[in-house]
mmCIF file of C-alpha atoms and ligand atoms in Angstrom:
data_model
loop_
_atom_site.group_PDB
_atom_site.id
_atom_site.type_symbol
_atom_site.label_atom_id
_atom_site.label_comp_id
_atom_site.label_asym_id
_atom_site.label_seq_id
_atom_site.Cartn_x
_atom_site.Cartn_y
_atom_site.Cartn_z
ATOM 1 C CA MET A 17 -16.614 -15.623 1.330
ATOM 2 C CA SER A 18 -18.371 -13.446 -1.181
ATOM 3 C CA GLU A 19 -21.500 -14.728 -2.925
ATOM 4 C CA TYR A 20 -20.369 -12.988 -6.078
ATOM 5 C CA MET A 21 -17.387 -14.577 -7.751
ATOM 6 C CA GLU A 22 -15.913 -13.668 -11.082
ATOM 7 C CA VAL A 23 -13.041 -15.318 -12.924
ATOM 8 C CA ILE A 24 -10.786 -13.110 -15.037
ATOM 9 C CA GLN A 25 -7.788 -13.772 -17.213
ATOM 10 C CA ILE A 26 -4.722 -11.514 -17.426
ATOM 11 C CA LYS A 27 -2.122 -12.750 -19.878
ATOM 12 C CA ASP A 28 -1.181 -16.293 -18.780
ATOM 13 C CA LYS A 29 -2.850 -16.175 -15.349
ATOM 14 C CA ARG A 30 -6.424 -16.695 -14.150
ATOM 15 C CA PHE A 31 -7.762 -14.914 -11.093
ATOM 16 C CA LYS A 32 -10.985 -15.080 -9.080
ATOM 17 C CA THR A 33 -12.713 -12.469 -6.931
ATOM 18 C CA PHE A 34 -11.152 -12.456 -3.481
ATOM 19 C CA ILE A 35 -12.119 -9.198 -1.727
ATOM 20 C CA PRO A 36 -15.121 -7.313 -3.149
ATOM 21 C CA GLU A 37 -15.037 -3.528 -3.297
ATOM 22 C CA ALA A 38 -17.601 -3.121 -0.501
ATOM 23 C CA ASP A 39 -15.415 -5.103 1.927
ATOM 24 C CA ILE A 40 -12.324 -3.128 0.900
ATOM 25 C CA LEU A 41 -14.075 0.209 1.437
ATOM 26 C CA LYS A 42 -15.290 -0.837 4.870
ATOM 27 C CA GLU A 43 -11.732 -1.569 6.032
ATOM 28 C CA VAL A 44 -10.326 1.550 4.357
ATOM 29 C CA GLY A 45 -12.944 3.591 6.212
ATOM 30 C CA ARG A 46 -11.913 1.978 9.486
ATOM 31 C CA VAL A 47 -8.252 2.846 8.857
ATOM 32 C CA ALA A 48 -9.227 6.452 8.054
ATOM 33 C CA ASN A 49 -11.083 6.668 11.364
ATOM 34 C CA GLU A 50 -8.024 5.398 13.234
ATOM 35 C CA ILE A 51 -5.917 8.056 11.533
ATOM 36 C CA ASN A 52 -8.515 10.757 12.291
ATOM 37 C CA ARG A 53 -8.400 9.695 15.928
ATOM 38 C CA ASP A 54 -4.601 9.476 16.234
ATOM 39 C CA LEU A 55 -3.369 12.376 14.126
ATOM 40 C CA SER A 56 -5.947 15.145 14.534
ATOM 41 C CA ASP A 57 -3.336 17.613 15.793
ATOM 42 C CA ALA A 58 -0.362 16.427 13.737
ATOM 43 C CA ASN A 59 -1.058 17.974 10.293
ATOM 44 C CA PRO A 60 0.346 14.776 8.738
ATOM 45 C CA LEU A 61 1.906 14.536 5.298
ATOM 46 C CA PHE A 62 0.554 11.458 3.524
ATOM 47 C CA VAL A 63 3.063 10.009 1.081
ATOM 48 C CA CYS A 64 1.361 7.832 -1.528
ATOM 49 C CA VAL A 65 3.683 5.276 -3.091
ATOM 50 C CA LEU A 66 2.837 5.099 -6.792
ATOM 51 C CA ASN A 67 1.705 3.264 -8.767
ATOM 52 C CA GLY A 68 0.046 0.593 -6.665
ATOM 53 C CA ALA A 69 -1.352 2.759 -3.866
ATOM 54 C CA PHE A 70 -3.247 5.252 -6.014
ATOM 55 C CA MET A 71 -6.713 3.780 -5.505
ATOM 56 C CA PHE A 72 -6.225 3.065 -1.801
ATOM 57 C CA THR A 73 -4.932 6.602 -1.293
ATOM 58 C CA ALA A 74 -7.950 8.136 -3.046
ATOM 59 C CA ASP A 75 -10.483 6.191 -0.985
ATOM 60 C CA LEU A 76 -8.515 6.688 2.236
ATOM 61 C CA MET A 77 -8.236 10.433 1.762
ATOM 62 C CA LYS A 78 -11.966 10.758 1.068
ATOM 63 C CA ASN A 79 -12.477 9.557 4.627
ATOM 64 C CA VAL A 80 -9.664 11.443 6.349
ATOM 65 C CA ASN A 81 -11.172 14.628 7.751
ATOM 66 C CA ILE A 82 -8.288 16.190 9.682
ATOM 67 C CA PRO A 83 -5.946 18.906 8.382
ATOM 68 C CA CYS A 84 -3.330 17.135 6.228
ATOM 69 C CA GLU A 85 -1.295 17.242 3.032
ATOM 70 C CA ILE A 86 -0.754 14.615 0.351
ATOM 71 C CA SER A 87 2.309 13.924 -1.731
ATOM 72 C CA PHE A 88 3.138 11.264 -4.312
ATOM 73 C CA VAL A 89 6.394 9.375 -4.739
ATOM 74 C CA LYS A 90 7.730 6.530 -6.804
ATOM 75 C CA LEU A 91 10.187 3.829 -5.983
ATOM 76 C CA ALA A 92 12.425 3.452 -8.994
ATOM 77 C CA SER A 93 13.943 -0.004 -9.345
ATOM 78 C CA TYR A 94 17.461 -0.216 -10.604
ATOM 79 C CA GLU A 95 19.979 -3.023 -10.546
ATOM 80 C CA GLY A 96 22.367 -2.567 -7.653
ATOM 81 C CA THR A 97 25.630 -4.401 -7.216
ATOM 82 C CA SER A 98 25.529 -8.179 -7.184
ATOM 83 C CA SER A 99 25.474 -8.092 -3.384
ATOM 84 C CA THR A 100 22.567 -5.672 -3.073
ATOM 85 C CA GLY A 101 20.518 -7.007 -5.999
ATOM 86 C CA LYS A 102 17.560 -4.857 -7.011
ATOM 87 C CA VAL A 103 17.539 -1.555 -5.132
ATOM 88 C CA LYS A 104 14.515 0.707 -4.975
ATOM 89 C CA GLU A 105 15.222 4.391 -4.716
ATOM 90 C CA LEU A 106 12.790 7.089 -3.593
ATOM 91 C CA VAL A 107 11.985 9.664 -6.261
ATOM 92 C CA GLY A 108 9.672 12.654 -6.325
ATOM 93 C CA LEU A 109 9.510 13.796 -2.706
ATOM 94 C CA SER A 110 9.691 17.589 -2.990
ATOM 95 C CA GLU A 111 8.398 18.484 0.490
ATOM 96 C CA ASP A 112 10.660 19.292 3.411
ATOM 97 C CA ILE A 113 9.626 16.724 6.019
ATOM 98 C CA THR A 114 11.789 18.068 8.855
ATOM 99 C CA GLY A 115 9.799 17.849 12.082
ATOM 100 C CA ARG A 116 6.708 16.503 10.330
ATOM 101 C CA THR A 117 4.507 13.488 10.889
ATOM 102 C CA VAL A 118 4.729 11.421 7.712
ATOM 103 C CA VAL A 119 2.300 8.623 6.881
ATOM 104 C CA ILE A 120 3.476 6.320 4.091
ATOM 105 C CA VAL A 121 0.508 5.005 2.097
ATOM 106 C CA GLU A 122 1.424 1.710 0.419
ATOM 107 C CA ASP A 123 -0.505 -0.970 -1.433
ATOM 108 C CA ILE A 124 1.006 -4.137 0.001
ATOM 109 C CA VAL A 125 3.739 -5.242 2.375
ATOM 110 C CA ASP A 126 5.081 -8.623 1.320
ATOM 111 C CA THR A 127 8.602 -9.386 2.577
ATOM 112 C CA GLY A 128 8.664 -5.855 3.998
ATOM 113 C CA LEU A 129 12.066 -5.084 2.490
ATOM 114 C CA THR A 130 10.751 -2.274 0.275
ATOM 115 C CA MET A 131 8.930 -0.634 3.168
ATOM 116 C CA LYS A 132 11.849 -0.969 5.556
ATOM 117 C CA ARG A 133 14.154 0.748 3.108
ATOM 118 C CA LEU A 134 11.631 3.514 2.467
ATOM 119 C CA VAL A 135 11.174 4.149 6.192
ATOM 120 C CA GLU A 136 14.943 4.313 6.635
ATOM 121 C CA THR A 137 15.305 6.748 3.742
ATOM 122 C CA LEU A 138 12.601 9.031 5.128
ATOM 123 C CA ARG A 139 14.095 8.904 8.646
ATOM 124 C CA THR A 140 17.339 10.416 7.316
ATOM 125 C CA LYS A 141 15.337 13.560 6.485
ATOM 126 C CA ASN A 142 14.582 14.286 10.156
ATOM 127 C CA PRO A 143 10.806 13.887 10.351
ATOM 128 C CA LYS A 144 9.121 13.911 13.746
ATOM 129 C CA ASP A 145 7.446 10.563 13.094
ATOM 130 C CA VAL A 146 7.116 8.085 10.227
ATOM 131 C CA ARG A 147 4.027 5.895 10.203
ATOM 132 C CA ILE A 148 2.881 3.238 7.770
ATOM 133 C CA ALA A 149 -0.608 2.785 6.344
ATOM 134 C CA THR A 150 -0.873 -0.259 4.099
ATOM 135 C CA LEU A 151 -3.878 -1.648 2.308
ATOM 136 C CA LEU A 152 -2.610 -5.213 2.572
ATOM 137 C CA VAL A 153 -0.031 -7.277 4.398
ATOM 138 C CA LYS A 154 1.013 -10.898 3.945
ATOM 139 C CA PRO A 155 2.012 -11.663 7.551
ATOM 140 C CA ASP A 156 3.516 -15.070 6.732
ATOM 141 C CA LYS A 157 5.980 -13.520 4.286
ATOM 142 C CA LEU A 158 7.284 -10.676 6.446
ATOM 143 C CA GLN A 159 11.056 -10.988 6.777
ATOM 144 C CA VAL A 160 11.830 -7.827 8.696
ATOM 145 C CA ASN A 161 10.703 -6.156 11.866
ATOM 146 C CA LEU A 162 8.266 -3.410 10.877
ATOM 147 C CA ASP A 163 5.715 -1.441 12.854
ATOM 148 C CA LEU A 164 2.670 -1.448 10.607
ATOM 149 C CA ASP A 165 0.587 1.283 12.243
ATOM 150 C CA TYR A 166 -2.469 1.048 10.003
ATOM 151 C CA VAL A 167 -3.415 -2.134 8.126
ATOM 152 C CA ALA A 168 -6.647 -2.461 6.172
ATOM 153 C CA MET A 169 -6.470 -6.232 5.512
ATOM 154 C CA LYS A 170 -4.247 -9.246 6.159
ATOM 155 C CA ILE A 171 -4.069 -11.819 3.360
ATOM 156 C CA PRO A 172 -2.408 -15.177 2.652
ATOM 157 C CA ASN A 173 0.687 -15.522 0.488
ATOM 158 C CA ASP A 174 -1.060 -15.807 -2.894
ATOM 159 C CA PHE A 175 -0.510 -13.272 -5.676
ATOM 160 C CA ILE A 176 -3.308 -10.731 -6.015
ATOM 161 C CA VAL A 177 -4.337 -8.007 -8.477
ATOM 162 C CA GLY A 178 -6.898 -5.218 -8.678
ATOM 163 C CA TYR A 179 -7.719 -2.065 -6.726
ATOM 164 C CA GLY A 180 -4.437 -0.508 -7.849
ATOM 165 C CA LEU A 181 -2.307 -3.659 -7.887
ATOM 166 C CA ASP A 182 -1.118 -5.025 -11.207
ATOM 167 C CA TYR A 183 0.052 -8.110 -12.978
ATOM 168 C CA ASP A 184 2.604 -7.021 -15.565
ATOM 169 C CA GLY A 185 1.041 -3.557 -15.727
ATOM 170 C CA LEU A 186 -2.524 -4.808 -16.112
ATOM 171 C CA GLY A 187 -5.438 -5.066 -13.690
ATOM 172 C CA ARG A 188 -4.916 -1.902 -11.653
ATOM 173 C CA ASN A 189 -8.306 -0.558 -12.735
ATOM 174 C CA PHE A 190 -10.406 -3.345 -11.205
ATOM 175 C CA ARG A 191 -12.636 -2.298 -8.288
ATOM 176 C CA ASP A 192 -12.313 -5.641 -6.491
ATOM 177 C CA ILE A 193 -9.221 -7.584 -5.449
ATOM 178 C CA TYR A 194 -8.610 -10.904 -7.238
ATOM 179 C CA THR A 195 -6.419 -13.831 -6.256
ATOM 180 C CA VAL A 196 -4.572 -16.135 -8.605
ATOM 181 C CA ILE A 197 -6.065 -19.586 -9.255
HETATM 182 P P1 LIG B 466 8.204 -6.408 -0.502
HETATM 183 O O1 LIG B 466 9.443 -5.585 -0.592
HETATM 184 O O2 LIG B 466 7.373 -6.127 0.730
HETATM 185 O O3 LIG B 466 8.499 -7.885 -0.644
HETATM 186 O O4 LIG B 466 7.361 -6.099 -1.806
HETATM 187 C C1 LIG B 466 6.412 -5.106 -1.850
HETATM 188 C C2 LIG B 466 6.015 -4.854 -3.287
HETATM 189 O O5 LIG B 466 5.870 -6.083 -4.030
HETATM 190 C C3 LIG B 466 4.645 -4.200 -3.349
HETATM 191 O O6 LIG B 466 4.725 -2.796 -3.254
HETATM 192 C C4 LIG B 466 4.115 -4.696 -4.674
HETATM 193 O O7 LIG B 466 4.568 -3.841 -5.697
HETATM 194 C C5 LIG B 466 4.739 -6.049 -4.858
HETATM 195 N N1 LIG B 466 3.835 -7.157 -4.459
HETATM 196 C C6 LIG B 466 3.985 -7.998 -3.419
HETATM 197 N N2 LIG B 466 2.990 -8.908 -3.368
HETATM 198 C C7 LIG B 466 2.174 -8.628 -4.417
HETATM 199 C C8 LIG B 466 0.958 -9.225 -4.909
HETATM 200 O O8 LIG B 466 0.383 -10.192 -4.384
HETATM 201 N N3 LIG B 466 0.409 -8.660 -6.026
HETATM 202 C C9 LIG B 466 0.976 -7.585 -6.653
HETATM 203 N N4 LIG B 466 0.335 -7.118 -7.725
HETATM 204 N N5 LIG B 466 2.124 -7.003 -6.217
HETATM 205 C C10 LIG B 466 2.711 -7.518 -5.111
#
């Protein structure tokens, strides 16, 4: 528990400090070291999933010191059929990933459905390997079987904002992570 606690308001919700920046950066640095250790000869392509992962990606990449490339994609939500509900489609990947080691960089894995679909989409493009690096995971909410190769922090089910994550578009700029109260 941090000694420093701040309460903020975004629209109708109140949040309090949950993970201070210093704690986040420590875990992000650890993940970067794991990647440096595992992928030193792989020339990986990091695929940052916008918008939420922008801050995590920046801090992660400052600590990754192996040869690598970085790309940025979006998952565009559109209404699918009534049976599929909301479908998220990958947009913006211009690189040929055939035979490459791809590391997805994501902000948070909740049910895991978004990530599972993204992994499946990337696998159709014949990469050598697809790995996942996520800032956060809510283990109690995971609904699918996913290999999360690199996880900075595990958190409970509560809704959080900050460090790239938003509530209704707001709060992405905060350095710390806040949880709803
Ligand atoms: P999943 O498909 O794993 O259920 O959902 C993943 C997406 O839901 C994340 O990429 C993120 O956009 C959103 N999400 C899940 N939990 C939270 C949360 O606590 N706070 C915010 N801001 N977004 C969340």
